[in-house]
Short mmCIF file of N, CA and C in Angstrom, two decimals:
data_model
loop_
_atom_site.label_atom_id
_atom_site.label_comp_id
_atom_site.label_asym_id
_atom_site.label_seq_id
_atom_site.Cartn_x
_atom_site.Cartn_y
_atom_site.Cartn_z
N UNK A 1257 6.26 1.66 -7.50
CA UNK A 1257 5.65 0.36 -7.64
C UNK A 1257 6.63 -0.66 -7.11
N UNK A 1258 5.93 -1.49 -6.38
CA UNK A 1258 6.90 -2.57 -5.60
C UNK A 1258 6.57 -4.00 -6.25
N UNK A 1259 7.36 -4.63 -6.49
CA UNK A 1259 7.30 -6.45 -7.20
C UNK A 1259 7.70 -7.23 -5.91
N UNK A 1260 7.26 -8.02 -5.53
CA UNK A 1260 7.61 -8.85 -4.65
C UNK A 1260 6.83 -10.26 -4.83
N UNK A 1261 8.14 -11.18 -4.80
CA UNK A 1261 7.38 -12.65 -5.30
C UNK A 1261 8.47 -13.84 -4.43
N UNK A 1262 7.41 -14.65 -4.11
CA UNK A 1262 8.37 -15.69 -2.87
C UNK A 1262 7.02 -16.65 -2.96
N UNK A 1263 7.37 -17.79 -2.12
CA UNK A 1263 6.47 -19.04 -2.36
C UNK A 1263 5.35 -19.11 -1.13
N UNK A 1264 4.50 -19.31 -1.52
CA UNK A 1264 3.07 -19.58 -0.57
C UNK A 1264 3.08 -19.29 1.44
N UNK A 1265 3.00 -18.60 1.96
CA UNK A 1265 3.05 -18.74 2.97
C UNK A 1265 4.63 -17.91 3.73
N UNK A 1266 5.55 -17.45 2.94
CA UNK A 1266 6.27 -16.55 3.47
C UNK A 1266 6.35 -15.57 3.78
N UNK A 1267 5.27 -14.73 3.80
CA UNK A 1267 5.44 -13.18 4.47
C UNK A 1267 5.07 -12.70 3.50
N UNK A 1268 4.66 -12.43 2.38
CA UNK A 1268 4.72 -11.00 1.09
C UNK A 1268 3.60 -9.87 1.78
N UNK A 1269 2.25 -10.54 1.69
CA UNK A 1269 1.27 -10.29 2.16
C UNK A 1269 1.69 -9.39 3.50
N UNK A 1270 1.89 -10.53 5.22
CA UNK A 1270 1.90 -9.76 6.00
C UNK A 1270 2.93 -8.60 6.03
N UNK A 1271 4.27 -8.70 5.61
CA UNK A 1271 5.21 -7.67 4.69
C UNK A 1271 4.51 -6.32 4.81
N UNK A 1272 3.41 -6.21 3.27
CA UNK A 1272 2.99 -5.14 3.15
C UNK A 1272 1.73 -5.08 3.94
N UNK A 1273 1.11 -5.78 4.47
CA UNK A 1273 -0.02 -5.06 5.33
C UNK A 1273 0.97 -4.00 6.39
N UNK A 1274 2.43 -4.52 6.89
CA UNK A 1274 2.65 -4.10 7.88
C UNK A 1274 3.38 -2.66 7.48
N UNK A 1275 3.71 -2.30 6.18
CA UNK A 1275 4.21 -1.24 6.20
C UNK A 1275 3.55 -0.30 5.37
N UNK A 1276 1.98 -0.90 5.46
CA UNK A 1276 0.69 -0.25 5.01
C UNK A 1276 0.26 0.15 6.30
N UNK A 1277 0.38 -0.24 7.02
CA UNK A 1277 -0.11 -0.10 8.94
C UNK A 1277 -1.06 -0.88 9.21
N UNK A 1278 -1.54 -1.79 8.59
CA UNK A 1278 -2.54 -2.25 8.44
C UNK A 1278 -2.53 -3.83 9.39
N UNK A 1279 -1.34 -4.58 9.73
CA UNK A 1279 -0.61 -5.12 10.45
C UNK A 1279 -0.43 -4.70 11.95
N UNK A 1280 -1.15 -5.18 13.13
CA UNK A 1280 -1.19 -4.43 14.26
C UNK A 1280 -0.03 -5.57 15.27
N UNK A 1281 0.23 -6.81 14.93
CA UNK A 1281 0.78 -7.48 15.70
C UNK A 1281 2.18 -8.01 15.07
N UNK A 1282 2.98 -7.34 14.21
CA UNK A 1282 3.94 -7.41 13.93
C UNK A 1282 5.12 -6.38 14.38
N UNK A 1283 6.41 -7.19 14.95
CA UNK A 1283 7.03 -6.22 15.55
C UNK A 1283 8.52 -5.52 14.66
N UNK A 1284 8.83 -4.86 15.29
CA UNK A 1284 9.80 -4.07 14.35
C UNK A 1284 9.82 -2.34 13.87
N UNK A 1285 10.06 -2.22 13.20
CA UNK A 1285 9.65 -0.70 12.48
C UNK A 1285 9.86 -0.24 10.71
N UNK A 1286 9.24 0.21 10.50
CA UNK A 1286 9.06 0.77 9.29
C UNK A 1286 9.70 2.01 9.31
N UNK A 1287 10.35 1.76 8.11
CA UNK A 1287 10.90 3.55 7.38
C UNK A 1287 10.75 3.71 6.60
N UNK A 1288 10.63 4.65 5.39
CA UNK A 1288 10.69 5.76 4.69
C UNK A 1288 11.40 6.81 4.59
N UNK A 1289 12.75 6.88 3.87
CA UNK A 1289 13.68 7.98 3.24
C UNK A 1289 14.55 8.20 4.52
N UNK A 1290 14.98 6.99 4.86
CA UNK A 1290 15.40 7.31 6.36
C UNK A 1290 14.50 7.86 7.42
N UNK A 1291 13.61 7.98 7.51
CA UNK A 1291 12.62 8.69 8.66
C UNK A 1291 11.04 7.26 9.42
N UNK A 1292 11.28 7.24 10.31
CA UNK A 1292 10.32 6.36 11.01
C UNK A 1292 8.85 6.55 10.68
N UNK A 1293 8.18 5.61 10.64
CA UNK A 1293 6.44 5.63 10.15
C UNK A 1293 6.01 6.90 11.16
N UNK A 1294 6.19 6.49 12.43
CA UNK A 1294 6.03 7.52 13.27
C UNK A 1294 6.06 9.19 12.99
N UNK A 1295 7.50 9.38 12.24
CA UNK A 1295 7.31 10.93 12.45
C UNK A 1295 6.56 11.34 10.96
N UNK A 1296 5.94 10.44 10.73
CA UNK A 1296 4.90 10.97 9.51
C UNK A 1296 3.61 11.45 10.07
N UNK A 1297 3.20 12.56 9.63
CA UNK A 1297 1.50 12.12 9.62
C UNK A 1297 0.72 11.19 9.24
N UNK A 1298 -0.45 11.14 9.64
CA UNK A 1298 -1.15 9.63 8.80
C UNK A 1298 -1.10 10.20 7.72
N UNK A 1299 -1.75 11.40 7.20
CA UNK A 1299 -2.27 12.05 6.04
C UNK A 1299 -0.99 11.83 5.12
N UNK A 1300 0.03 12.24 5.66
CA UNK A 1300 1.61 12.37 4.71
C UNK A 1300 1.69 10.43 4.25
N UNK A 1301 1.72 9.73 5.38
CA UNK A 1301 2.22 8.68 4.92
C UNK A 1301 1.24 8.04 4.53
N UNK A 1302 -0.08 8.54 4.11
CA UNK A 1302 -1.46 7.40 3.34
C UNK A 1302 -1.00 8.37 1.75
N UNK A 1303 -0.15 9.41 1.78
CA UNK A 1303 0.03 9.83 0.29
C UNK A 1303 0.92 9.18 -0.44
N UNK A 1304 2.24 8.49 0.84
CA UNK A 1304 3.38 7.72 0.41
C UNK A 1304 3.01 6.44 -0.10
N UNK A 1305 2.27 5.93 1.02
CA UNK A 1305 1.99 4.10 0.90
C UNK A 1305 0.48 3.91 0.35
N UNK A 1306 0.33 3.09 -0.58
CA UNK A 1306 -0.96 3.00 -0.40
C UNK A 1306 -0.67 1.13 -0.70
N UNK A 1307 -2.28 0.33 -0.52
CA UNK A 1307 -1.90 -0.50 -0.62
C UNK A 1307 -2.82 -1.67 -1.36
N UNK A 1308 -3.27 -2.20 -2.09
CA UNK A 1308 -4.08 -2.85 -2.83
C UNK A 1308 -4.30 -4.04 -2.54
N UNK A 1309 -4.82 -4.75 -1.79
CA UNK A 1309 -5.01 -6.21 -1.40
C UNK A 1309 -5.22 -6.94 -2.51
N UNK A 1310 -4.80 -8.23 -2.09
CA UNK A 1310 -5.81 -9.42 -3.02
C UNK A 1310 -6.65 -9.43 -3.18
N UNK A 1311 -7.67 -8.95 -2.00
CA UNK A 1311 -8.86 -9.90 -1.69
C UNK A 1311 -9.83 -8.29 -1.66
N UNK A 1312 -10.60 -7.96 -2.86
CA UNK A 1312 -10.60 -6.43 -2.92
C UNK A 1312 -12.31 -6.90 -3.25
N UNK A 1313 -13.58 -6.29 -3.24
CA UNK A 1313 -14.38 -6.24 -3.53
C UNK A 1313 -15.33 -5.38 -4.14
N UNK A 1314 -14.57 -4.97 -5.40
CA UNK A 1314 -15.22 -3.79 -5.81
C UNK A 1314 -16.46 -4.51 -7.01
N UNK A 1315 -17.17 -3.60 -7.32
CA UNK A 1315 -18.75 -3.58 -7.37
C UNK A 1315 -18.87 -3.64 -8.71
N UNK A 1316 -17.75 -3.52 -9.45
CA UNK A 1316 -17.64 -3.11 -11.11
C UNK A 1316 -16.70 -3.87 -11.45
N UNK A 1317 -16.50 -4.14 -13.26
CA UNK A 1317 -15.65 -4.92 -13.86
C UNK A 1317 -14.41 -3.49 -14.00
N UNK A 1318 -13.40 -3.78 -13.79
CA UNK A 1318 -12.30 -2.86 -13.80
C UNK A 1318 -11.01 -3.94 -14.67
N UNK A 1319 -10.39 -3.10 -15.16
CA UNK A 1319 -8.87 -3.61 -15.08
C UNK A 1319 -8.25 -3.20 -14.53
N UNK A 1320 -7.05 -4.00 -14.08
CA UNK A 1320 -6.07 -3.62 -12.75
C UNK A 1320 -5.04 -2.65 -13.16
N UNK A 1321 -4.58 -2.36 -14.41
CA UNK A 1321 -4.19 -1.38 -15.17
C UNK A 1321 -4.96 0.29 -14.64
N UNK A 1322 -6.54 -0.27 -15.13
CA UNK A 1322 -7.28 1.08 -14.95
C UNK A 1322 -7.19 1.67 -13.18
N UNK A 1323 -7.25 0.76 -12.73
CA UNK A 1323 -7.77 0.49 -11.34
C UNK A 1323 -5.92 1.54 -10.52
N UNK A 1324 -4.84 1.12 -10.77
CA UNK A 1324 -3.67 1.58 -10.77
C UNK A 1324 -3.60 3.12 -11.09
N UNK A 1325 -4.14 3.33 -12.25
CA UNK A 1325 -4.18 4.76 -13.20
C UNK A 1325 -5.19 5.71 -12.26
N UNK A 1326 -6.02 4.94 -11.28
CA UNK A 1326 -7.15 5.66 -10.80
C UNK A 1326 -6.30 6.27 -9.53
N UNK A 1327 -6.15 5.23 -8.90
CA UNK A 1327 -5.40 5.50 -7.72
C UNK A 1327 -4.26 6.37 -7.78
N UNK A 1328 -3.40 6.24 -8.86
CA UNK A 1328 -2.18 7.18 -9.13
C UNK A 1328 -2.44 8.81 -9.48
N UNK A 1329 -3.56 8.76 -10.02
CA UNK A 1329 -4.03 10.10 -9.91
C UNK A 1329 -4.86 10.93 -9.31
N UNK A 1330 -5.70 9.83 -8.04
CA UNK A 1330 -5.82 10.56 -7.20
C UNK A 1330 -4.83 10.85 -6.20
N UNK A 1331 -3.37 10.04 -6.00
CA UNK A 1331 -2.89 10.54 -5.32
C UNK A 1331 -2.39 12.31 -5.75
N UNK A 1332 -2.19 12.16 -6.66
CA UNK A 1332 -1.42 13.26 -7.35
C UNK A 1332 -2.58 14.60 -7.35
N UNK A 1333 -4.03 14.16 -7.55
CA UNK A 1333 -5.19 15.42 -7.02
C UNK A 1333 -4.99 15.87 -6.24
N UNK A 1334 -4.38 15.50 -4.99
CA UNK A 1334 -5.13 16.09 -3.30
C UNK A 1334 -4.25 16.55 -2.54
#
């Protein structure tokens, strides 16, 4: 779990879109355990990173607690 907190308009957001991959026009590179986004698979590195937006539209009342617990154990299913 990552905390990251800074004031309106500095990067947090594009930050993690970009080392979600989700970020197509930001330059630089991403790592992981010393090793480049690159020599991951997608499959390997969508098990590493995952990423939860703000701006989410799900269909049901959830808590973000539950919503966390869901995701954490499907990573750990598959």
């Amino acid at each position: 779990v990552l905390y990251i907190t800074g004031r309106n308009g500095v990067g947090k957001s594009t930050l993690l879109s970009a080392v979600a991959d989700y970020a197509v026009d930001i330059a630089g590179k991403v790592t992981l355990d010393d090793k480049l986004k690159e020599a991951y698979t997608e499959k390997d590195w969508q098990s590493l990173v995952c990423r939860l937006g703000q701006h989410n539209r799900l269909q049901f009342p959830i808590k973000v607690s539950d919503l966390l617990m869901m995701a954490y154990y499907r990573q750990r299913s598959s």
